Tab-separated table of C-alpha atoms in Angstrom:
chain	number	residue	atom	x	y	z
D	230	UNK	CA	90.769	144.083	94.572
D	231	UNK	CA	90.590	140.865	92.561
D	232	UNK	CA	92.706	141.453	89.157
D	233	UNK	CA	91.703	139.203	86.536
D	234	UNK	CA	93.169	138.855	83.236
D	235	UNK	CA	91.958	139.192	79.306
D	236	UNK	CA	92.538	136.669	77.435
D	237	UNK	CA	91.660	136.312	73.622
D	238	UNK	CA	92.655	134.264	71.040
D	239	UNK	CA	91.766	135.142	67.792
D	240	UNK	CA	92.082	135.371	63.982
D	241	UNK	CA	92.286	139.143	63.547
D	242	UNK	CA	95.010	141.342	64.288
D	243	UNK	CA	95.152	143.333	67.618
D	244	UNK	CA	96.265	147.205	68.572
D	245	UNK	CA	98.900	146.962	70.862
D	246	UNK	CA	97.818	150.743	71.942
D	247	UNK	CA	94.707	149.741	72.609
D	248	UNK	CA	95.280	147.179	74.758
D	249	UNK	CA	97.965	148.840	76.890
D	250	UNK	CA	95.569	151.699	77.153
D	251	UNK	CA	92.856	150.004	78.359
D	252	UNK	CA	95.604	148.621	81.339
D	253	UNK	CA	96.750	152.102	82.382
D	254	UNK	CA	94.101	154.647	81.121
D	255	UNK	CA	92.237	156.805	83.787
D	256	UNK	CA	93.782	154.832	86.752
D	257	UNK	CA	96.613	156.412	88.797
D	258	UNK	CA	97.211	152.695	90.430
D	259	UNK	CA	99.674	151.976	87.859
D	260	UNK	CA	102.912	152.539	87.662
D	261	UNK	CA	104.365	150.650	84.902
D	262	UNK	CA	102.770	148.665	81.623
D	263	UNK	CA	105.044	146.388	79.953
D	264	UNK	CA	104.305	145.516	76.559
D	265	UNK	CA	105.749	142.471	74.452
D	266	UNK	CA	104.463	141.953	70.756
D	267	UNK	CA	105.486	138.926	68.623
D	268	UNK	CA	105.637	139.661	64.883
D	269	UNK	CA	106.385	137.272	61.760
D	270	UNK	CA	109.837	137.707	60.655
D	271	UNK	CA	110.428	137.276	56.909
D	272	UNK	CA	112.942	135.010	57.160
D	273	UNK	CA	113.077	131.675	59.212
D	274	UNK	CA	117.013	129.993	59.491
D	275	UNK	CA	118.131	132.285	56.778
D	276	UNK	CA	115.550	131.626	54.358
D	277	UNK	CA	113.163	134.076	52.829
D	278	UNK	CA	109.314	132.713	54.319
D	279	UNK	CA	106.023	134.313	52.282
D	280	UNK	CA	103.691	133.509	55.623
D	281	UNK	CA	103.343	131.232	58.771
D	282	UNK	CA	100.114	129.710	59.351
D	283	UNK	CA	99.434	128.861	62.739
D	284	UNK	CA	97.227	126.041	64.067
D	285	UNK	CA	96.033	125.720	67.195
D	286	UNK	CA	93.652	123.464	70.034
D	287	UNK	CA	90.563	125.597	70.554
D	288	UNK	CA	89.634	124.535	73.923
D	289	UNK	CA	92.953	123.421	75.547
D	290	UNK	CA	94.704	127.039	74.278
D	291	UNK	CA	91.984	128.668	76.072
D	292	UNK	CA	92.462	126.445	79.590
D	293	UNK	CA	96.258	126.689	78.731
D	294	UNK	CA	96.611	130.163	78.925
D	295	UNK	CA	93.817	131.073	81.890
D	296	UNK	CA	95.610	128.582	83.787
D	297	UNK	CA	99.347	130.735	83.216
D	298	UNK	CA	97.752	134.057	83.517
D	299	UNK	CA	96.102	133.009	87.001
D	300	UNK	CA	99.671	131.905	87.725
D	301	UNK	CA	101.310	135.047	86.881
D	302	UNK	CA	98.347	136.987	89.041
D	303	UNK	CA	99.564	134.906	92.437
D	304	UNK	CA	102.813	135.453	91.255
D	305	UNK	CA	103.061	139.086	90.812
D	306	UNK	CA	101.417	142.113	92.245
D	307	UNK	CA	99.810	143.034	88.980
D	308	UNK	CA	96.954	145.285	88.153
D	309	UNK	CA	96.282	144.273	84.969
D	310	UNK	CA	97.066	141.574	82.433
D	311	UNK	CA	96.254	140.711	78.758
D	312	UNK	CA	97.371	137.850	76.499
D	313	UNK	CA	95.979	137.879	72.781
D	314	UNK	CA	97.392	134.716	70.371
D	315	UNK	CA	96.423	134.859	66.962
D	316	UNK	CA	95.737	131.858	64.508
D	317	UNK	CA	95.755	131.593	60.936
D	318	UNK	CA	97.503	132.940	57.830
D	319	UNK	CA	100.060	136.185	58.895
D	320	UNK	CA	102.551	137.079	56.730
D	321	UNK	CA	105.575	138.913	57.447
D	322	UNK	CA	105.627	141.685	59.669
D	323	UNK	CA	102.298	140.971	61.162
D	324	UNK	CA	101.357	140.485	64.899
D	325	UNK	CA	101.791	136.979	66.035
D	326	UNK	CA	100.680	137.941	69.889
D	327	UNK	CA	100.539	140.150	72.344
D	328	UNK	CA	101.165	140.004	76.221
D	329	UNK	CA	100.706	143.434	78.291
D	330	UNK	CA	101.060	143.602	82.415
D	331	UNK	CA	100.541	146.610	84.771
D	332	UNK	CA	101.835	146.318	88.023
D	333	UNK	CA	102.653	149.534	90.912
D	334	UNK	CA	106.629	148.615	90.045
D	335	UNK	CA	108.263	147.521	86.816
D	336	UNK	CA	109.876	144.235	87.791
D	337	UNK	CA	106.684	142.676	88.462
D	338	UNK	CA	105.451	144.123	84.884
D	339	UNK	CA	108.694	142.684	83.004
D	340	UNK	CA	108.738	139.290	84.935
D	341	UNK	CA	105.298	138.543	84.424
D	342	UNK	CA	105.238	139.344	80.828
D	343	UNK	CA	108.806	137.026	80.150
D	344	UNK	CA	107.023	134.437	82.255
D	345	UNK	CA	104.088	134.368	80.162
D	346	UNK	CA	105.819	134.944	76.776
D	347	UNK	CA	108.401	131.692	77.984
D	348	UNK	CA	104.990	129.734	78.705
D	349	UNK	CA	103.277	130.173	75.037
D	350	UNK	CA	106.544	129.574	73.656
D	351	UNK	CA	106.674	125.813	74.923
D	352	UNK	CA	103.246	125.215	76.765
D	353	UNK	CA	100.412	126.893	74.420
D	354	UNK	CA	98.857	124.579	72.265
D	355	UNK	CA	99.641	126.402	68.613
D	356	UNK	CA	101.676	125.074	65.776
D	357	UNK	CA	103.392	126.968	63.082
D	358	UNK	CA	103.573	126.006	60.248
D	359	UNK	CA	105.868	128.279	56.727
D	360	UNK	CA	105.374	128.588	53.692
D	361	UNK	CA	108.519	129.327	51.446
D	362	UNK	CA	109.725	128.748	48.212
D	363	UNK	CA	110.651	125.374	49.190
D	364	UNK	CA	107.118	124.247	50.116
D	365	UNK	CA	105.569	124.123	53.759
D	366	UNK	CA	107.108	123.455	56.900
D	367	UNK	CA	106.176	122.914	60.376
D	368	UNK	CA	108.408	124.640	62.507
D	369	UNK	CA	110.333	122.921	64.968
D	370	UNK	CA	110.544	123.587	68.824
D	371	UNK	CA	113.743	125.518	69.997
D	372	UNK	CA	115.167	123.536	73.128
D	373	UNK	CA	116.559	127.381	74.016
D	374	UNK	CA	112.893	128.273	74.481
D	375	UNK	CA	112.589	124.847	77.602
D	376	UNK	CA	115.344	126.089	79.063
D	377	UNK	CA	113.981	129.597	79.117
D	378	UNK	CA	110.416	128.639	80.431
D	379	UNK	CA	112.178	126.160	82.923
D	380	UNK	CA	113.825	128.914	84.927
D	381	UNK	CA	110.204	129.899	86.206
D	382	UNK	CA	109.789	126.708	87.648
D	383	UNK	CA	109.840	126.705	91.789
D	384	UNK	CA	112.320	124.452	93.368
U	117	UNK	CA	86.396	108.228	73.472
U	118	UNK	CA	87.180	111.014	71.179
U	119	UNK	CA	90.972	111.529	69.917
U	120	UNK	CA	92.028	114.304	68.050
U	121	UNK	CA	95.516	115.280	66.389
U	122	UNK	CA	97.210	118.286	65.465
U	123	UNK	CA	100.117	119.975	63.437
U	124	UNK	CA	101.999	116.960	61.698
U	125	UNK	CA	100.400	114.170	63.689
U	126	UNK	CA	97.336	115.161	61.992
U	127	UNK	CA	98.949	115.365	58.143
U	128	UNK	CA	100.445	111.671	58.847
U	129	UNK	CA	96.949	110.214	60.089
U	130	UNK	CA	95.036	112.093	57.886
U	131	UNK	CA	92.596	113.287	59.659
U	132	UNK	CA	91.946	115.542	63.005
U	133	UNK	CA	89.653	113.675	65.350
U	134	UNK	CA	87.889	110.480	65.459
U	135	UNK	CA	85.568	108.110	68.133
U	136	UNK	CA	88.083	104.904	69.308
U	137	UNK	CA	87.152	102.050	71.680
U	138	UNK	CA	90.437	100.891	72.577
U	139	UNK	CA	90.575	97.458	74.520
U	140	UNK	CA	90.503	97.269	78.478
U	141	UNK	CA	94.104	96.542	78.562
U	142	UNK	CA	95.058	99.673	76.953
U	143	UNK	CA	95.645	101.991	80.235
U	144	UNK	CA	98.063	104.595	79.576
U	145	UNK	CA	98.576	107.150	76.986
U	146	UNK	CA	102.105	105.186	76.432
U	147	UNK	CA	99.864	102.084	75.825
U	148	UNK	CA	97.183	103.976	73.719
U	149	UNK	CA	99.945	105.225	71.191
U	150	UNK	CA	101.521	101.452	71.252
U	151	UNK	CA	97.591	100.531	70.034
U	152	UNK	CA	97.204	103.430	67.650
U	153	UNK	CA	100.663	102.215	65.993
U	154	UNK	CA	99.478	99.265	64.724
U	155	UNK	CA	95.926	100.173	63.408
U	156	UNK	CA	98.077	101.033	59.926
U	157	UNK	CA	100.704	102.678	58.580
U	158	UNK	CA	99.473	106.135	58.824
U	159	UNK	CA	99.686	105.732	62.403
U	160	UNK	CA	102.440	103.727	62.510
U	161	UNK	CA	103.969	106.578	60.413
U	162	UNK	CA	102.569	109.903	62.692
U	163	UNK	CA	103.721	107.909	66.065
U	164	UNK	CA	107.123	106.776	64.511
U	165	UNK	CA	109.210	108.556	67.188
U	166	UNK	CA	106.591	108.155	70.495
U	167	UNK	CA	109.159	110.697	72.586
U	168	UNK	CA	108.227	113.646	70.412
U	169	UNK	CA	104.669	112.928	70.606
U	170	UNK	CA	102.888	115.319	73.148
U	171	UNK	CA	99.685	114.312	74.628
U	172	UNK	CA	97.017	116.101	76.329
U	173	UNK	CA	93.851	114.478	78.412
U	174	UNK	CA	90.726	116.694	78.737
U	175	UNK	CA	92.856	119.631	77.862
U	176	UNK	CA	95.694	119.830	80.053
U	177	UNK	CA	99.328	118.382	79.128
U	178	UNK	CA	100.677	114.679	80.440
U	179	UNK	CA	103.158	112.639	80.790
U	180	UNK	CA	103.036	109.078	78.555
U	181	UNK	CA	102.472	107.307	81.926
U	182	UNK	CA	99.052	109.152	82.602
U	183	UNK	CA	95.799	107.089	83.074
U	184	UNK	CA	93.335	106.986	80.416
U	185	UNK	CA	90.992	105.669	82.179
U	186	UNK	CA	87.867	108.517	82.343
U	187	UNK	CA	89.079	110.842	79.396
U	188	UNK	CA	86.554	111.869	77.439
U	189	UNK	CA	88.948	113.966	74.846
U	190	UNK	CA	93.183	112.752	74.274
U	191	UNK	CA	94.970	114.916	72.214
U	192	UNK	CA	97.970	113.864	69.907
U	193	UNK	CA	100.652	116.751	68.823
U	194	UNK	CA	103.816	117.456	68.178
U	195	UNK	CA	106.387	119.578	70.936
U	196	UNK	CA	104.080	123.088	70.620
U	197	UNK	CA	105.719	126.606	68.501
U	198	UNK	CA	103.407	129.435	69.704
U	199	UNK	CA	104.155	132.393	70.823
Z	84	UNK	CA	123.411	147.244	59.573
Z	85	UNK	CA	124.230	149.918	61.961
Z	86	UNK	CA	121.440	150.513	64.324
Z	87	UNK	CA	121.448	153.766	66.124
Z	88	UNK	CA	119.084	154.498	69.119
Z	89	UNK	CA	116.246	157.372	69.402
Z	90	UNK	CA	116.642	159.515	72.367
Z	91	UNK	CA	114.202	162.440	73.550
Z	92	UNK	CA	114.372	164.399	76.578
Z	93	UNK	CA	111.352	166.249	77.028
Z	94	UNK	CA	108.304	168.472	78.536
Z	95	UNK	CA	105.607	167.211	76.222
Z	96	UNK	CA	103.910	163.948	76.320
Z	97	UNK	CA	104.922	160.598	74.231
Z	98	UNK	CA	102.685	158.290	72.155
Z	99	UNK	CA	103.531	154.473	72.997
Z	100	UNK	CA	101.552	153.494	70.071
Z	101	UNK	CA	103.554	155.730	67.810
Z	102	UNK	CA	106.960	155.059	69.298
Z	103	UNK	CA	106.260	150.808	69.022
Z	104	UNK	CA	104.864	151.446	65.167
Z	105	UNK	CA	108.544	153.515	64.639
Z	106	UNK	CA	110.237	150.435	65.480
Z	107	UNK	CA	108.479	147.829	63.590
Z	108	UNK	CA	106.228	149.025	61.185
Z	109	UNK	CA	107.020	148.549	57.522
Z	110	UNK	CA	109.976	145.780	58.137
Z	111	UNK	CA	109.926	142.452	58.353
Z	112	UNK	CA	113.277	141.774	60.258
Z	113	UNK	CA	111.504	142.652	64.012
Z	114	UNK	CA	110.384	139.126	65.964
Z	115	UNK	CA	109.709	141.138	69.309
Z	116	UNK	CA	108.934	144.319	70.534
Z	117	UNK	CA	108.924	145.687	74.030
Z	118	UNK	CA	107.903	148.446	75.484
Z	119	UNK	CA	108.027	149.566	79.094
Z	120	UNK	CA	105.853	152.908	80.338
Z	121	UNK	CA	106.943	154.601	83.602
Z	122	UNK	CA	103.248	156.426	85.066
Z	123	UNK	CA	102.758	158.901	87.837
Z	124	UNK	CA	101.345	157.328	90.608
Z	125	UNK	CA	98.564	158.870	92.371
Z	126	UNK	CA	100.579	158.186	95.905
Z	127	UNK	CA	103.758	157.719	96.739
Z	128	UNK	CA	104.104	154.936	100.279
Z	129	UNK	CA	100.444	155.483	101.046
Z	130	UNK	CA	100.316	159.015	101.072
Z	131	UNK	CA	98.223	160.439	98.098
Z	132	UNK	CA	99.914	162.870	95.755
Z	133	UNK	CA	98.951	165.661	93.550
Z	134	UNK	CA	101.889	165.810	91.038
Z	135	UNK	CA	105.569	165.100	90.447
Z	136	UNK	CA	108.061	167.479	89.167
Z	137	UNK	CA	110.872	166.084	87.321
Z	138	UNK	CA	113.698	168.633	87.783
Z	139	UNK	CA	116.876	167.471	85.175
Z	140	UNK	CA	120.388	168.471	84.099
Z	141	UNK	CA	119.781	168.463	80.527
Z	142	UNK	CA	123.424	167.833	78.977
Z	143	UNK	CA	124.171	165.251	81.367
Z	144	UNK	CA	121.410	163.789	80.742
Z	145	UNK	CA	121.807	163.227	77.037
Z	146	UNK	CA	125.071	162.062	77.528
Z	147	UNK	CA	123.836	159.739	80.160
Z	148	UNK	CA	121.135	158.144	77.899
Z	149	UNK	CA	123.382	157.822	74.913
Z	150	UNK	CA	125.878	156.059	76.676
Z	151	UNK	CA	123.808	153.572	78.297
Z	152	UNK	CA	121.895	153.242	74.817
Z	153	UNK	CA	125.053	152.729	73.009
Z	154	UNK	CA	126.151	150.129	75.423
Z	155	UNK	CA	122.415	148.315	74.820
Z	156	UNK	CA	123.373	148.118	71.339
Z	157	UNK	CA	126.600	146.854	72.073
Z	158	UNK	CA	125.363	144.117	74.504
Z	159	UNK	CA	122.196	142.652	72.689
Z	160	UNK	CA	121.253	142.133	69.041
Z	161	UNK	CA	118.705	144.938	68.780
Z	162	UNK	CA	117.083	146.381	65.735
Z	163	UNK	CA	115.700	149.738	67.285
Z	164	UNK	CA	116.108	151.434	70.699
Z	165	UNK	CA	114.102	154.228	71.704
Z	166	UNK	CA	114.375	156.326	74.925
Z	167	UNK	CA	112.001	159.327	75.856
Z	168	UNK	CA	111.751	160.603	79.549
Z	169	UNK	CA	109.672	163.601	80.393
Z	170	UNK	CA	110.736	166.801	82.979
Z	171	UNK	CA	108.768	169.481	84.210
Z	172	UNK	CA	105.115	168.744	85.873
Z	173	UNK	CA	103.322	165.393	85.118
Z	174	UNK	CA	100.090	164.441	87.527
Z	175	UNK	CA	98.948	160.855	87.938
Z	176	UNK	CA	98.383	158.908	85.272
Z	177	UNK	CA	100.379	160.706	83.010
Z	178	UNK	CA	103.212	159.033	81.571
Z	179	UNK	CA	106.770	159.841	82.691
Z	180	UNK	CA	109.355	157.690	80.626
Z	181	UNK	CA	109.301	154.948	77.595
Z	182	UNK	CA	111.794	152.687	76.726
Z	183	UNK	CA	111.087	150.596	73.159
Z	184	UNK	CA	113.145	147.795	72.288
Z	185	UNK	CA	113.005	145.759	69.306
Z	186	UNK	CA	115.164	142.342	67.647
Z	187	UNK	CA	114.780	139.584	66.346
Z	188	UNK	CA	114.120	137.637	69.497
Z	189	UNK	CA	112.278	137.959	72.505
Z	190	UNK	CA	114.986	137.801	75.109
Z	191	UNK	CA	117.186	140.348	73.868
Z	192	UNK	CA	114.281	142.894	73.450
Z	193	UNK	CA	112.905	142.141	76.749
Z	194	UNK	CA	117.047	142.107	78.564
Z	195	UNK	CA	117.793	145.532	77.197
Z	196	UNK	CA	114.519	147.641	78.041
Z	197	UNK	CA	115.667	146.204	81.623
Z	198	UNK	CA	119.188	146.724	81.540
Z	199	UNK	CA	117.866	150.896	80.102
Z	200	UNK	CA	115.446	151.243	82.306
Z	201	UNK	CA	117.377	149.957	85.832
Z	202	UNK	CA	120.106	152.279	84.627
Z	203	UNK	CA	117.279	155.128	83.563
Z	204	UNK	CA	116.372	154.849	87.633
Z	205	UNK	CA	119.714	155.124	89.083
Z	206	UNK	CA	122.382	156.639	87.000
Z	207	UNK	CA	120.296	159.346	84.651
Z	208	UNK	CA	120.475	162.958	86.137
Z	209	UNK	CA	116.707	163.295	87.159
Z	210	UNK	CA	115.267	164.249	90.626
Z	211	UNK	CA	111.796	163.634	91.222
Z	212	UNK	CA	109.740	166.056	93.909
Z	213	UNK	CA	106.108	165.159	95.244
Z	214	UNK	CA	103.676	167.811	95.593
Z	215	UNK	CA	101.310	166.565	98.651
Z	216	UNK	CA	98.695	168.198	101.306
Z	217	UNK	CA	101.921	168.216	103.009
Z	218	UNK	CA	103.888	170.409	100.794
Z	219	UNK	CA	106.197	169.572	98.188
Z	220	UNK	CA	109.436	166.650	98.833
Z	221	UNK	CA	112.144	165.206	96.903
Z	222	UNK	CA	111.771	161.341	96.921
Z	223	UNK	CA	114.267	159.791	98.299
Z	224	UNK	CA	116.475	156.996	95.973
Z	225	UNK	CA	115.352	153.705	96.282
Z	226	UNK	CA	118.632	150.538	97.479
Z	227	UNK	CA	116.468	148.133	95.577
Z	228	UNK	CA	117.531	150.356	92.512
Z	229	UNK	CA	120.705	150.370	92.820
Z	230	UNK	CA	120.554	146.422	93.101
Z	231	UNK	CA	118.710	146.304	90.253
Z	232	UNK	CA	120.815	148.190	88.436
Z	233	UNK	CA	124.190	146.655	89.943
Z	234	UNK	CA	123.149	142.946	88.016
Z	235	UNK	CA	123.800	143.888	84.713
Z	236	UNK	CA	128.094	145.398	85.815
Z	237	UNK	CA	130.325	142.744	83.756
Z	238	UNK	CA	132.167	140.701	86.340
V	294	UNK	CA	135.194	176.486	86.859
V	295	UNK	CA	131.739	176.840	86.447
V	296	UNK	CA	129.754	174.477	88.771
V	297	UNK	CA	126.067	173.665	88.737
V	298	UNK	CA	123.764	172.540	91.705
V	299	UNK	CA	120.353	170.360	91.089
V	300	UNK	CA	117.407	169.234	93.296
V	301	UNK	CA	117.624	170.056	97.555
V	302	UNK	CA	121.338	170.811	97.166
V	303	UNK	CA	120.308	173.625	94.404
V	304	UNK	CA	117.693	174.168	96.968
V	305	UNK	CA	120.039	174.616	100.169
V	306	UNK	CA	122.667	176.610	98.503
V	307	UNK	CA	119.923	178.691	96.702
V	308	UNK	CA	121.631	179.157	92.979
V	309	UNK	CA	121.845	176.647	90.321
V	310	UNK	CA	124.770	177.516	88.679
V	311	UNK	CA	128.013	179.737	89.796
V	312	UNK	CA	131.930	179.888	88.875
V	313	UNK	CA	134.242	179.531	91.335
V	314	UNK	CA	137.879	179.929	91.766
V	315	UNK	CA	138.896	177.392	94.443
V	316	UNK	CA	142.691	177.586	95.501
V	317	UNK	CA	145.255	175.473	94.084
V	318	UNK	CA	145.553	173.034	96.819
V	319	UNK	CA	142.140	171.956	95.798
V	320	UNK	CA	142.397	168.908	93.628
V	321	UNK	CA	139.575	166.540	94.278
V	322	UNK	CA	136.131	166.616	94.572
V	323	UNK	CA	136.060	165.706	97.557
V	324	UNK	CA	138.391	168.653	98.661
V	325	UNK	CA	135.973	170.965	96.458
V	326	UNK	CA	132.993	169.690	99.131
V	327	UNK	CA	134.863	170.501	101.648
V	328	UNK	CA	136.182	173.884	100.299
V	329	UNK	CA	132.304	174.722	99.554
V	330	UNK	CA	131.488	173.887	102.994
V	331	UNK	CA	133.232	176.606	104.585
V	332	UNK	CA	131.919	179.185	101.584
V	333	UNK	CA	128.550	180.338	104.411
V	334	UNK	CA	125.650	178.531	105.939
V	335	UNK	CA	124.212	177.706	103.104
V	336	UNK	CA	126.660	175.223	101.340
V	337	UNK	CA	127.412	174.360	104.818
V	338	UNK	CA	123.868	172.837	105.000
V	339	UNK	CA	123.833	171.250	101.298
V	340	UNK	CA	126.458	169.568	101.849
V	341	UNK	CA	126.230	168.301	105.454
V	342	UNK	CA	126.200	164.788	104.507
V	343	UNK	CA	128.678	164.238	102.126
V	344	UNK	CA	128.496	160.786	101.555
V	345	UNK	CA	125.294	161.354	100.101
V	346	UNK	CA	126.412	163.921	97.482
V	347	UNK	CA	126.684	162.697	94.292
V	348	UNK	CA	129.003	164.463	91.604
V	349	UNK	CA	129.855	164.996	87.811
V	350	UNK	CA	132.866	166.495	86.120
V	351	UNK	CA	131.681	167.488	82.481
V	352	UNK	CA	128.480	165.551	82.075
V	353	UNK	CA	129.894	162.234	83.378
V	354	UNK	CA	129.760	160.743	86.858
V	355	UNK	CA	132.814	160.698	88.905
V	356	UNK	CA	133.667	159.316	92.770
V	357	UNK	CA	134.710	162.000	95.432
V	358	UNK	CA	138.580	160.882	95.053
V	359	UNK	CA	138.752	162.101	91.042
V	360	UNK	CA	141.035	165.038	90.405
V	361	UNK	CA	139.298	168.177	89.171
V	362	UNK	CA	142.116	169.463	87.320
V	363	UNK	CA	140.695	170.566	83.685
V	364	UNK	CA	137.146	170.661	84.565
V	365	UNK	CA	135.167	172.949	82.519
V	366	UNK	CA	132.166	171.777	84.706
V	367	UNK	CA	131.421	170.192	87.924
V	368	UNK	CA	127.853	169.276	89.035
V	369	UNK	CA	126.621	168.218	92.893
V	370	UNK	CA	123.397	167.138	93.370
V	371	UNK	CA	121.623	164.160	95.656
V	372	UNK	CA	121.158	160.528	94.278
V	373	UNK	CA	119.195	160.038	90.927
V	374	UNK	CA	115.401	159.323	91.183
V	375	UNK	CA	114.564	159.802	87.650
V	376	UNK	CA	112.813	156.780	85.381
């Protein structure tokens, strides 16, 4: 059975039940569904943020992403596999994105779904930029988040 | 061949894509941002620190050393903050 | 803040959707949410199955959960914890445990429902017995658990 | 002391729950096993690999060596296959 994975990336909000549903609902295949949602904090560094905007490269987040999901499929023996980014204006407390795996076993669930999340952290082209009382900011890249996506490289 | 920029890179040159004919002897991306630094301050401005710059050819990420040569879309951004 | 985890032991099903939206809804402190789902299987090593029964020792098994919960709480910077495993009869494709985990960052979130649920497979008093066209078995413990589980001792 | 059984080893001994009044000289859990043992056939069989037998003295897991002195409850059962 060939697995392939969902990918969307999209203004609107998603329903994380939904989606891990549609992974694990009238299948007895599965054994475990791993779910990971990213959601706005109000606060960036300490300081109070009314909204993140995020920008992003159409065509290249698309290739990005299909290229680390395929990745994550030879990697793990998954069963199913969804990544949803969103783009735009999301305030605080809002879904940011969503990565859901189903594998037989849950290490492949949890390892493919850090893999992935590590991956749009550093390698997804999508820019955030806050809005605060100070003005607006683009966000700067966390060297913590390279050192996290670097441990999935093979040596 | 078309250019675009994003995040920052975009503010600084002011706008997010445009059609360049760079000379012959402009082969790499490191040589391409050397050429886009000097057609006025804007770029001289969004390309003022070349090692942050990220650059992608035809959608897919490389290094400043890649070949140009062929690419029918570079991108110009800034270290990426998804997720 | 004192955070204090949410811990059900019980017959009835769970609602992931419902048990995420408890964590994060209404708050604007959450940057990640995880959630891992443990399913029935419809076999067990290549042999089909009809059900499982989930046979527990329900004081220990409070204790159990509250201790390793506490000791999440301790270790990582979480925001919310919730723990629910099932007993009794559950057939395939019905769900059998849920572990929610929610902070401000993605590693911590995705570390502890890890850490709970490698300890939820080895150390929480729960036997699991297959009913099969070959009668009913008790499934024998899995090494690879208790190496999973044995990563996260303090050296 | 009351002491509770769980999965096969409820199973082979054929009661969940009994109290027991072992001697005095019976001070670990490991002597307990082997006190059971001799009790019939039944806890003979439940307990015929010991090594396998895991135990809990009130609610918390304890290795065959710990003293049983004070225990309102002791538990046996097989390794845990729960999550």
């Amino acid at each position: 059975m060939t697995v392939s994975a969902t990918i969307r990336i999209q203004e609107a909000d998603f329903d994380v039940a939904r989606e891990i549903a549609a992974l694990s609902q009238g299948r007895t295949d599965v054994g475990a569904v791993v779910s990971f949602s990213g959601i706005c904090r109000g606060a960036e560094q300490g300081e109070p943020i009314a909204a993140l905007t995020l920008e992003h490269y159409p065509d290249m987040a698309e290739a990005e992403i299909q290229r680390h999901a395929d990745d994550a499929l030879a990697r793990w023996p998954l069963q199913g596999l969804t990544v949803i980014h969103r783009f735009g204006r999301i305030e605080p407390g809002q879904n940011i994105v969503l990565v859901v795996t189903a594998s037989a076993h849950r290490q492949a669930a949890f390892e493919a779904a850090e893999f992935l999340m590590d991956y749009l952290k550093t390698n997804a082209p999508f820019w955030k930029r806050e809005e605060s009382a100070r003005g607006t900011n683009w966000i700067e890249a966390q060297d913590h988040d390279d050192v996290a996506a670097a441990r999935w490289t093979k040596s | 061949m078309k250019v675009k920029y994003f995040a920052w890179v975009r503010e600084r040159i002011g706008k997010a894509e445009e059609t360049i004919e760079p000379p012959a002897d402009v082969r790499t991306v490191d040589d391409l941002i050397g050429w886009l630094t000097a057609q006025g301050e804007a770029y001289a401005y969004a390309f003022e620190k070349p090692k942050v710059i990220r650059a992608a050819i035809d959608h897919a990420h490389v290094k400043a050393d890649a070949t140009i040569a062929g690419a029918r879309e570079i991108a110009f951004f800034p270290p990426m903050t998804g997720g």
